[in-house]
Amino acid sequence: MPMQEIASKIERKQLLEEIDILKKLNGEGQKVISKEEILRVIEAKEKELLEEINYLEKEDAALLGGVYDLSLFDKNILCENSDIILRKAIEGDKDPYYQLKKEYAYMKSAFAKSEFRNELWQEYLSEENLYYTIAKKEDSIFIGYCGVKNLNRKVWEIAIEIKSDYCHQGYGYSALKMYLETVAKISNRHEFVSRVDTDNIASQNLMEKLGFQPHGLSEFLLHKEEDKLAAEEEYKDKLDARYMALAKKFKVEPRKLLSHVLEYRIVV
């Protein structure tokens, strides 16, 4: 799983850099630095890493001049069927949302910090996004979420995650199908994009079942050309028959699958 391994290396490198900073700040013969100053240095490094992870969205987002008019989505329940509802987040969703994000996160160590968890929750509630909780209709309990990641982007990017206990039961398909149809009708936006890890076969199958079409590759964790080439060289042994078939489907060089994620598009 190249992207997970790449993320683990980035995480280890970040931790080692923090340890090195602590050693330098409190080394022999040096003035002991206050805890507050050490934390500021560490937080600066964490911010640098998060900025790198979000590089793609900042680089290729074609801004439309302001956040989309959310008054069109002022109902607590966006849509529903006999099994699930898509509703606005409530305070009781916070902990299960943290658990879900950690379950699928590339870098899990960040969840130990309350500041990171709080920022994650605020992002979920942000008016720059259009996230809805996926809940079972019988009890309204959180089982996942789906939504648009950034309303400022020219083509809205869809995100969805379902708790592992509820995967492979049709909830993801039902939720995203309802979401896309409802949002397209309300917003008059009909083109959507989704990015999927090359090893996430379940999500690839979900996108194709919904009618998403292959649309090339997208940068994710690696942005420098030398880093991409290094990853492609390091993981080239993973290029088996499945990767070859995937490369043919997306019309890309197979090695590029080791340094990028898949991009799908749909017109609803």
Short mmCIF file of C-alpha atoms in Angstrom, two decimals:
data_model
loop_
_atom_site.label_atom_id
_atom_site.label_comp_id
_atom_site.label_asym_id
_atom_site.label_seq_id
_atom_site.Cartn_x
_atom_site.Cartn_y
_atom_site.Cartn_z
CA MET A 1 0.00 0.00 0.00
CA PRO A 2 2.29 2.80 -1.23
CA MET A 3 0.31 5.79 0.07
CA GLN A 4 -0.03 4.33 3.57
CA GLU A 5 3.67 3.50 3.65
CA ILE A 6 4.58 6.95 2.32
CA ALA A 7 2.39 8.58 4.98
CA SER A 8 4.01 6.45 7.69
CA LYS A 9 7.43 7.60 6.58
CA ILE A 10 6.35 11.23 6.61
CA GLU A 11 4.92 10.74 10.09
CA ARG A 12 8.10 9.08 11.39
CA LYS A 13 10.22 11.82 9.84
CA GLN A 14 8.07 14.46 11.51
CA LEU A 15 8.41 12.78 14.92
CA LEU A 16 12.17 12.44 14.52
CA GLU A 17 12.42 16.11 13.60
CA GLU A 18 10.49 17.02 16.75
CA ILE A 19 12.81 14.85 18.86
CA ASP A 20 15.82 16.45 17.21
CA ILE A 21 14.41 19.89 17.96
CA LEU A 22 13.99 18.96 21.62
CA LYS A 23 17.56 17.69 21.79
CA LYS A 24 18.94 20.85 20.23
CA LEU A 25 16.86 23.15 22.40
CA ASN A 26 17.86 21.38 25.61
CA GLY A 27 21.31 20.14 24.65
CA GLU A 28 24.33 20.16 26.92
CA GLY A 29 25.81 23.56 27.52
CA GLN A 30 22.75 25.31 26.20
CA LYS A 31 20.16 27.37 27.99
CA VAL A 32 17.10 25.31 28.93
CA ILE A 33 14.16 26.43 26.81
CA SER A 34 10.70 26.78 28.34
CA LYS A 35 8.01 24.21 27.66
CA GLU A 36 5.93 26.88 25.93
CA GLU A 37 8.73 27.68 23.48
CA ILE A 38 9.27 24.01 22.72
CA LEU A 39 5.55 23.55 22.05
CA ARG A 40 5.55 26.54 19.72
CA VAL A 41 8.36 25.01 17.68
CA ILE A 42 6.59 21.64 17.52
CA GLU A 43 3.29 23.25 16.55
CA ALA A 44 5.05 25.15 13.78
CA LYS A 45 6.41 21.86 12.40
CA GLU A 46 2.96 20.27 12.60
CA LYS A 47 1.46 23.21 10.76
CA GLU A 48 4.11 22.85 8.07
CA LEU A 49 3.17 19.18 7.59
CA LEU A 50 -0.56 19.91 7.40
CA GLU A 51 0.09 22.63 4.83
CA GLU A 52 2.03 20.11 2.76
CA ILE A 53 -0.82 17.60 2.95
CA ASN A 54 -3.30 20.26 1.83
CA TYR A 55 -1.00 21.56 -0.91
CA LEU A 56 -3.07 20.20 -3.78
CA GLU A 57 -6.31 21.84 -2.72
CA LYS A 58 -4.58 25.20 -2.36
CA GLU A 59 -2.77 24.87 -5.68
CA ASP A 60 -5.40 23.63 -8.09
CA ALA A 61 -8.62 24.98 -6.59
CA ALA A 62 -10.16 27.40 -9.08
CA LEU A 63 -11.89 29.75 -6.66
CA LEU A 64 -15.28 31.13 -7.57
CA GLY A 65 -15.17 34.25 -5.40
CA GLY A 66 -16.67 33.30 -2.05
CA VAL A 67 -18.33 30.45 -0.21
CA TYR A 68 -21.39 28.94 -1.87
CA ASP A 69 -24.80 30.12 -0.64
CA LEU A 70 -25.58 27.65 2.15
CA SER A 71 -29.07 29.04 2.70
CA LEU A 72 -30.14 26.63 -0.03
CA PHE A 73 -29.26 23.83 2.39
CA ASP A 74 -30.91 25.08 5.57
CA LYS A 75 -32.86 21.91 6.40
CA ASN A 76 -31.63 19.66 9.19
CA ILE A 77 -32.33 16.59 7.05
CA LEU A 78 -31.04 16.77 3.49
CA CYS A 79 -32.62 13.51 2.30
CA GLU A 80 -33.59 10.05 3.50
CA ASN A 81 -34.78 6.61 2.49
CA SER A 82 -36.17 3.64 4.39
CA ASP A 83 -32.78 2.83 5.99
CA ILE A 84 -30.76 6.02 6.46
CA ILE A 85 -30.99 9.77 6.76
CA LEU A 86 -28.47 12.44 5.80
CA ARG A 87 -28.68 15.10 8.48
CA LYS A 88 -26.66 18.01 9.82
CA ALA A 89 -24.07 17.19 12.47
CA ILE A 90 -24.99 17.29 16.15
CA GLU A 91 -22.75 17.38 19.24
CA GLY A 92 -23.26 13.65 19.76
CA ASP A 93 -21.54 12.97 16.42
CA LYS A 94 -18.22 14.42 17.61
CA ASP A 95 -16.64 11.35 19.24
CA PRO A 96 -17.81 8.82 16.61
CA TYR A 97 -16.57 11.23 13.94
CA TYR A 98 -13.12 11.36 15.58
CA GLN A 99 -13.06 7.56 15.78
CA LEU A 100 -14.03 7.24 12.12
CA LYS A 101 -11.42 9.75 10.93
CA LYS A 102 -8.72 8.02 12.98
CA GLU A 103 -9.75 4.60 11.66
CA TYR A 104 -8.98 5.64 8.08
CA ALA A 105 -6.28 8.24 8.75
CA TYR A 106 -2.84 7.91 7.19
CA MET A 107 -1.23 9.66 10.17
CA LYS A 108 -2.88 8.50 13.39
CA SER A 109 -0.48 10.10 15.87
CA ALA A 110 -2.03 13.54 15.27
CA PHE A 111 -5.24 12.36 17.01
CA ALA A 112 -3.42 12.34 20.36
CA LYS A 113 -3.53 16.16 20.30
CA SER A 114 -6.78 17.81 21.37
CA GLU A 115 -6.01 20.82 19.17
CA PHE A 116 -5.94 18.62 16.08
CA ARG A 117 -9.23 16.93 17.03
CA ASN A 118 -10.89 20.30 17.62
CA GLU A 119 -9.69 21.61 14.25
CA LEU A 120 -11.00 18.45 12.60
CA TRP A 121 -14.44 18.95 14.14
CA GLN A 122 -14.54 22.62 13.15
CA GLU A 123 -13.65 21.62 9.60
CA TYR A 124 -16.57 19.18 9.61
CA LEU A 125 -18.90 22.01 10.64
CA SER A 126 -17.29 24.65 8.42
CA GLU A 127 -19.42 26.59 5.96
CA GLU A 128 -16.72 26.08 3.37
CA ASN A 129 -17.75 22.42 3.24
CA LEU A 130 -21.11 20.69 2.84
CA TYR A 131 -20.83 17.62 5.03
CA TYR A 132 -23.78 15.60 6.28
CA THR A 133 -23.88 12.85 8.86
CA ILE A 134 -25.08 9.47 7.59
CA ALA A 135 -27.31 8.02 10.29
CA LYS A 136 -29.46 4.93 10.60
CA LYS A 137 -33.08 5.99 10.34
CA GLU A 138 -34.27 3.84 13.24
CA ASP A 139 -32.12 5.58 15.85
CA SER A 140 -30.30 8.47 14.07
CA ILE A 141 -26.95 7.08 15.24
CA PHE A 142 -23.85 8.24 13.35
CA ILE A 143 -22.46 5.60 10.98
CA GLY A 144 -20.48 7.86 8.66
CA TYR A 145 -20.56 11.04 6.65
CA CYS A 146 -20.46 12.30 3.09
CA GLY A 147 -20.25 15.69 1.45
CA VAL A 148 -18.40 18.29 -0.57
CA LYS A 149 -14.90 19.06 0.75
CA ASN A 150 -14.59 22.64 -0.50
CA LEU A 151 -17.48 24.69 -1.85
CA ASN A 152 -15.05 27.20 -3.38
CA ARG A 153 -13.70 24.74 -5.91
CA LYS A 154 -14.78 24.91 -9.53
CA VAL A 155 -15.64 21.20 -9.55
CA TRP A 156 -16.93 20.00 -6.20
CA GLU A 157 -14.98 17.11 -4.65
CA ILE A 158 -16.98 14.40 -2.91
CA ALA A 159 -15.81 12.67 0.26
CA ILE A 160 -17.41 9.72 2.03
CA GLU A 161 -16.41 7.48 4.94
CA ILE A 162 -18.44 4.74 6.63
CA LYS A 163 -17.61 3.06 9.94
CA SER A 164 -16.09 -0.33 9.22
CA ASP A 165 -18.90 -2.10 11.13
CA TYR A 166 -21.35 -0.79 8.51
CA CYS A 167 -19.29 -1.29 5.37
CA HIS A 168 -20.40 -3.70 2.61
CA GLN A 169 -24.06 -3.29 3.57
CA GLY A 170 -25.05 -0.81 0.87
CA TYR A 171 -25.10 2.26 3.13
CA GLY A 172 -22.31 4.05 1.27
CA TYR A 173 -23.92 3.55 -2.12
CA SER A 174 -27.37 4.63 -0.90
CA ALA A 175 -26.03 7.67 0.93
CA LEU A 176 -23.86 8.97 -1.87
CA LYS A 177 -26.46 8.33 -4.57
CA MET A 178 -29.06 10.29 -2.59
CA TYR A 179 -26.56 13.01 -1.76
CA LEU A 180 -25.42 13.55 -5.35
CA GLU A 181 -28.96 13.62 -6.74
CA THR A 182 -30.23 15.98 -4.03
CA VAL A 183 -27.27 18.37 -4.09
CA ALA A 184 -27.30 18.52 -7.91
CA LYS A 185 -31.00 19.40 -7.87
CA ILE A 186 -30.66 22.09 -5.18
CA SER A 187 -27.40 23.68 -6.32
CA ASN A 188 -27.72 23.19 -10.08
CA ARG A 189 -24.18 21.81 -9.95
CA HIS A 190 -23.93 18.56 -11.85
CA GLU A 191 -20.23 17.70 -12.17
CA PHE A 192 -18.42 16.14 -9.21
CA VAL A 193 -14.96 14.69 -8.63
CA SER A 194 -13.70 12.05 -6.21
CA ARG A 195 -10.15 11.02 -5.34
CA VAL A 196 -9.43 7.42 -4.33
CA ASP A 197 -6.29 5.61 -3.19
CA THR A 198 -4.96 3.15 -5.78
CA ASP A 199 -5.20 0.37 -3.17
CA ASN A 200 -8.73 1.20 -2.02
CA ILE A 201 -10.55 -1.34 -4.16
CA ALA A 202 -13.84 -1.00 -2.26
CA SER A 203 -14.02 2.75 -2.93
CA GLN A 204 -13.06 2.23 -6.57
CA ASN A 205 -15.92 -0.23 -6.93
CA LEU A 206 -18.29 2.21 -5.22
CA MET A 207 -17.36 5.06 -7.56
CA GLU A 208 -17.85 2.91 -10.64
CA LYS A 209 -21.16 1.51 -9.35
CA LEU A 210 -22.38 5.10 -8.92
CA GLY A 211 -21.35 5.97 -12.47
CA PHE A 212 -18.10 7.86 -11.83
CA GLN A 213 -15.63 7.63 -14.71
CA PRO A 214 -11.81 7.47 -14.60
CA HIS A 215 -10.35 10.95 -15.07
CA GLY A 216 -6.59 10.57 -14.66
CA LEU A 217 -4.51 10.97 -11.53
CA SER A 218 -4.22 13.53 -8.76
CA GLU A 219 -1.39 14.52 -6.40
CA PHE A 220 -1.86 13.72 -2.74
CA LEU A 221 1.05 13.39 -0.31
CA LEU A 222 3.91 13.91 -2.75
CA HIS A 223 4.31 17.15 -4.67
CA LYS A 224 8.02 17.45 -5.46
CA GLU A 225 9.04 15.65 -8.63
CA GLU A 226 12.07 14.05 -6.96
CA ASP A 227 9.86 12.62 -4.19
CA LYS A 228 7.45 11.14 -6.73
CA LEU A 229 10.27 9.53 -8.70
CA ALA A 230 11.82 8.13 -5.51
CA ALA A 231 8.50 6.56 -4.47
CA GLU A 232 7.95 5.09 -7.93
CA GLU A 233 11.40 3.50 -7.79
CA GLU A 234 11.02 2.23 -4.24
CA TYR A 235 7.62 0.59 -4.78
CA LYS A 236 8.02 -0.58 -8.39
CA ASP A 237 7.84 -4.23 -7.28
CA LYS A 238 4.18 -3.67 -6.38
CA LEU A 239 3.23 -3.21 -10.03
CA ASP A 240 1.29 -6.45 -10.43
CA ALA A 241 -1.48 -7.34 -12.89
CA ARG A 242 -4.08 -5.33 -10.96
CA TYR A 243 -1.96 -2.19 -11.18
CA MET A 244 -1.40 -2.77 -14.89
CA ALA A 245 -5.14 -3.09 -15.50
CA LEU A 246 -5.78 0.03 -13.41
CA ALA A 247 -3.17 1.98 -15.38
CA LYS A 248 -4.82 0.94 -18.63
CA LYS A 249 -8.25 1.98 -17.34
CA PHE A 250 -6.97 5.44 -16.33
CA LYS A 251 -4.68 5.75 -19.37
CA VAL A 252 -1.55 6.50 -17.35
CA GLU A 253 1.92 5.03 -16.93
CA PRO A 254 1.70 2.21 -14.34
CA ARG A 255 4.52 3.64 -12.19
CA LYS A 256 2.52 6.86 -11.69
CA LEU A 257 0.00 4.86 -9.67
CA LEU A 258 2.68 4.52 -6.97
CA SER A 259 2.95 8.27 -6.36
CA HIS A 260 -0.57 9.54 -7.05
CA VAL A 261 -4.21 8.80 -6.25
CA LEU A 262 -6.99 8.08 -8.73
CA GLU A 263 -9.39 10.78 -9.84
CA TYR A 264 -12.96 9.98 -10.85
CA ARG A 265 -15.59 12.35 -12.28
CA ILE A 266 -19.34 12.15 -12.76
CA VAL A 267 -22.05 14.30 -14.29
CA VAL A 268 -25.34 13.82 -12.43
#
